[in-house]
Structures are given as structure tokens and as C-alpha cells.
Amino acid sequence: MQITTYGLDLAKRVMQLHWVDMETGEIHRKQLRRQALLEFFANRQAGIVAMEACGSAHYWARELRKLGHEVRLVAAQFVRPFVKTNKNDAADAAAIWETVQRPDMRFVAVKSEEQQSILALHRMREQLIKIRTMQVNQVRGLLYEFGTDLPQGRQRGLKEVPDALAHLEASVSPMTLDTIRRQLERLGEMDQDIADIEKRLTLWKKGQEAVTRLMAIPGVGLLTATAIIATVGDMKSFRSGREFAAFLGLVPRQSGTGGKVRLLGISKRGDTYLRTLLTHGARAVVNFQIKNRNPWIDKLLSRRPHNVAVVALANKMARTIWALLVRDTEYDTNHVATKAAA
């Protein structure tokens, strides 16, 4: 049986469809308002609906699956080469339809509502930390203009601010000092908001056995484990641990011609947030876990630069995460040590 494939270009209000009639070969292009999209597909036979993995794509994918359609999400970078001429909604829909026909195309797994909810917490926490860092740096810079040099580190620096403001009361206007104090109160509120988000992630972790197993890996904490489970979902969508590491951008880029291939720095493709969490976790293991550290790390540090060893350990952590989730096993320190020694 021939199944109709639809290329759907998503938007806030007007969606663009592109498909080919399998019997006549006629090309169809259709614009649909947001409210009419589900009604249109409810009256069509089950087919393949291809979309770019962009904003609201996972929501529409879940809704279209409920109607019996197969949904395939494609990364936008794979669609762009198939846009023939000028970029518009019709050309984008046709390019999506063309992209999904490729036999070796890779697709994005559809996330559940629970996964997106956990990722929303991570995104809000990440934004709060960025804003907090900006405000701390601003307070530090403003006080430096009045001759106050705060020590390095957020917590150490903020601890010295009240004393610094007391010394500046005679030389700085009260309205400026009051505004800086209000900034400090806002920083305290941000700290509380970040702590509340982490408490909610901890509560969610209690019902997720996979998160607990991942946290047994050195360098994998609450944030990394919950973010990986929420982002990936079914780890079996990756064929190997190396493919998962490549998805995170932790493998070398390649450049070559004439049969000669050169390995460059890491690709930094894929999910930047997950790669950052794994890299910082690996850095903590390399820098601070010295007594019970895997001998493999010490051998690597003896012949490679520090940052190279950190990224190599992050790659190893990603492969370990893949193995634990795919094989449904517990982390065994002795097993890893034995393999490393061999």
C-alpha cells in the first residue's frame, strides 16, 4: 500500500502543506490556519507527516500521532540544502517533503509532555543563572568604580558587598546605595528560585529509576541525569555509544580528501546544554576526584593536555550512559576499571 507523505512547514498562525498524490502524481500545495490543521489530517488517511524540529513541533507531533499518522521530525540543518530558490513557506514545505524521502536521513525523537516539562525547568534555571551572573558582574563593576575590589567568586564577593556599602556611605549618594541593595535582594530571590527548581527536579528524580542509576556515574549529578532522560527518552534510538557521543558533539570533526582524513577538534554539534553539563562533570572528576580516580585518567593526563583529557572523559561518560540505559544495568566501578586497565 502506498502511503502519502506530507511536508508540513509550521508557523504560529498559517501552516503550509506540500504533498504528492500517489495515484496521479499531482503536486498539492495548501495553506491551513492553525485551527484547521488537525481537522484536515483527521479527514485524511494515515500517512507520514514530516516537520522541522522547531518550536511547537513536538506538540503537533503528539497530536498527529493521536490521529494515526506517522510523524518524522527533521533537523532544520538537513532541510536547508533542499530549498531550491527563494525561501518562503511553500519552498520550505517542499524541501521538508524532499528531505524526508532520503533513505539515510536521521530523525529527531518526539518528546512526551513529561519530557518537555522537565526540560522547561532546566531552561528556566539556566536563564536564571545567566541573569544572576550578569547582575553579580554589574554590582562588582559598579563598586569597582568607587574603589572597592571584591574577591573572586560569586559567594565570596557578595559576602563582602554589605561591608563595602557601609564604607561608601560617606562618598556615594544614598539613592545609588539603595539601588545596589535592591539588586542584592533580587539576587537572593533568584537564588531561592534556582533552589526551588532543583528541589522539583529532585522530587521528579524519586520516581525515575534510570536517573538514580545514572547518578552513580562519577561526574553525573542531578542536573545531568534528569536532562539526559528528558532530552533523549529512548536511548535505543542511538545505535551505539559513539553515536550518542556524536549527537552531543563530543567526537572529532573530520576533514579530508583523496583518501586522507584529518581529525580536528570536537564537532560541538548537537545539544549544547547536555555537552556543557557532561564537560563540567568530567572537569570536576579530573580536578577534584584524585584518590579514587580511574587510573585511565591519570595515564591520559600524562600524555595529553588537561582540557583534552576532560573532553575525553566526557565522551567516555556519554558512552557509559548509553550502555547503562540500553542494557538496563547498574554502574559497576570495578568493571570499568578492569576494562580501562586492559
PDB file of C-alpha atoms in Angstrom, residues 112-118 122 200-216 221-222 224-234 325 328 330:
ATOM      1  CA  SER A 112       6.451  13.479  25.601  1.00  0.00           C
ATOM      2  CA  GLU A 113       4.769  16.186  27.655  1.00  0.00           C
ATOM      3  CA  GLU A 114       6.647  14.981  30.733  1.00  0.00           C
ATOM      4  CA  GLN A 115       9.999  15.278  28.966  1.00  0.00           C
ATOM      5  CA  GLN A 116       9.224  18.789  27.783  1.00  0.00           C
ATOM      6  CA  SER A 117       8.083  19.777  31.276  1.00  0.00           C
ATOM      7  CA  ILE A 118      11.413  18.715  32.805  1.00  0.00           C
ATOM      8  CA  HIS A 122      16.146  23.228  33.042  1.00  0.00           C
ATOM      9  CA  ARG A 200      11.352  19.995  41.947  1.00  0.00           C
ATOM     10  CA  LEU A 201      13.902  18.091  39.871  1.00  0.00           C
ATOM     11  CA  THR A 202      14.852  16.106  42.980  1.00  0.00           C
ATOM     12  CA  LEU A 203      11.204  15.186  43.569  1.00  0.00           C
ATOM     13  CA  TRP A 204      10.827  14.054  39.938  1.00  0.00           C
ATOM     14  CA  LYS A 205      14.018  12.023  40.240  1.00  0.00           C
ATOM     15  CA  LYS A 206      12.498   9.869  43.003  1.00  0.00           C
ATOM     16  CA  GLY A 207      10.066   8.321  40.510  1.00  0.00           C
ATOM     17  CA  GLN A 208      12.736   7.792  37.826  1.00  0.00           C
ATOM     18  CA  GLU A 209      14.847   4.711  38.446  1.00  0.00           C
ATOM     19  CA  ALA A 210      17.021   5.469  35.395  1.00  0.00           C
ATOM     20  CA  VAL A 211      18.030   8.849  36.845  1.00  0.00           C
ATOM     21  CA  THR A 212      19.239   7.177  40.046  1.00  0.00           C
ATOM     22  CA  ARG A 213      21.327   4.699  38.064  1.00  0.00           C
ATOM     23  CA  LEU A 214      22.947   7.461  36.006  1.00  0.00           C
ATOM     24  CA  MET A 215      23.844   9.471  39.103  1.00  0.00           C
ATOM     25  CA  ALA A 216      26.093   6.595  40.214  1.00  0.00           C
ATOM     26  CA  GLY A 221      24.758  14.669  39.020  1.00  0.00           C
ATOM     27  CA  LEU A 222      21.095  15.526  39.304  1.00  0.00           C
ATOM     28  CA  THR A 224      22.946  15.943  34.005  1.00  0.00           C
ATOM     29  CA  ALA A 225      20.917  12.794  34.691  1.00  0.00           C
ATOM     30  CA  THR A 226      17.500  14.487  34.537  1.00  0.00           C
ATOM     31  CA  ALA A 227      18.426  16.495  31.438  1.00  0.00           C
ATOM     32  CA  ILE A 228      19.596  13.384  29.571  1.00  0.00           C
ATOM     33  CA  ILE A 229      16.475  11.377  30.414  1.00  0.00           C
ATOM     34  CA  ALA A 230      14.225  14.289  29.439  1.00  0.00           C
ATOM     35  CA  THR A 231      16.105  15.054  26.217  1.00  0.00           C
ATOM     36  CA  VAL A 232      16.743  11.569  24.866  1.00  0.00           C
ATOM     37  CA  GLY A 233      13.867   9.496  26.199  1.00  0.00           C
ATOM     38  CA  ASP A 234      14.501   6.164  24.464  1.00  0.00           C
ATOM     39  CA  LEU A 325      20.235   2.853  29.628  1.00  0.00           C
ATOM     40  CA  ASP A 328      19.295  -1.620  31.731  1.00  0.00           C
ATOM     41  CA  GLU A 330      23.793  -0.662  37.142  1.00  0.00           C
TER      42      GLU A 330
END
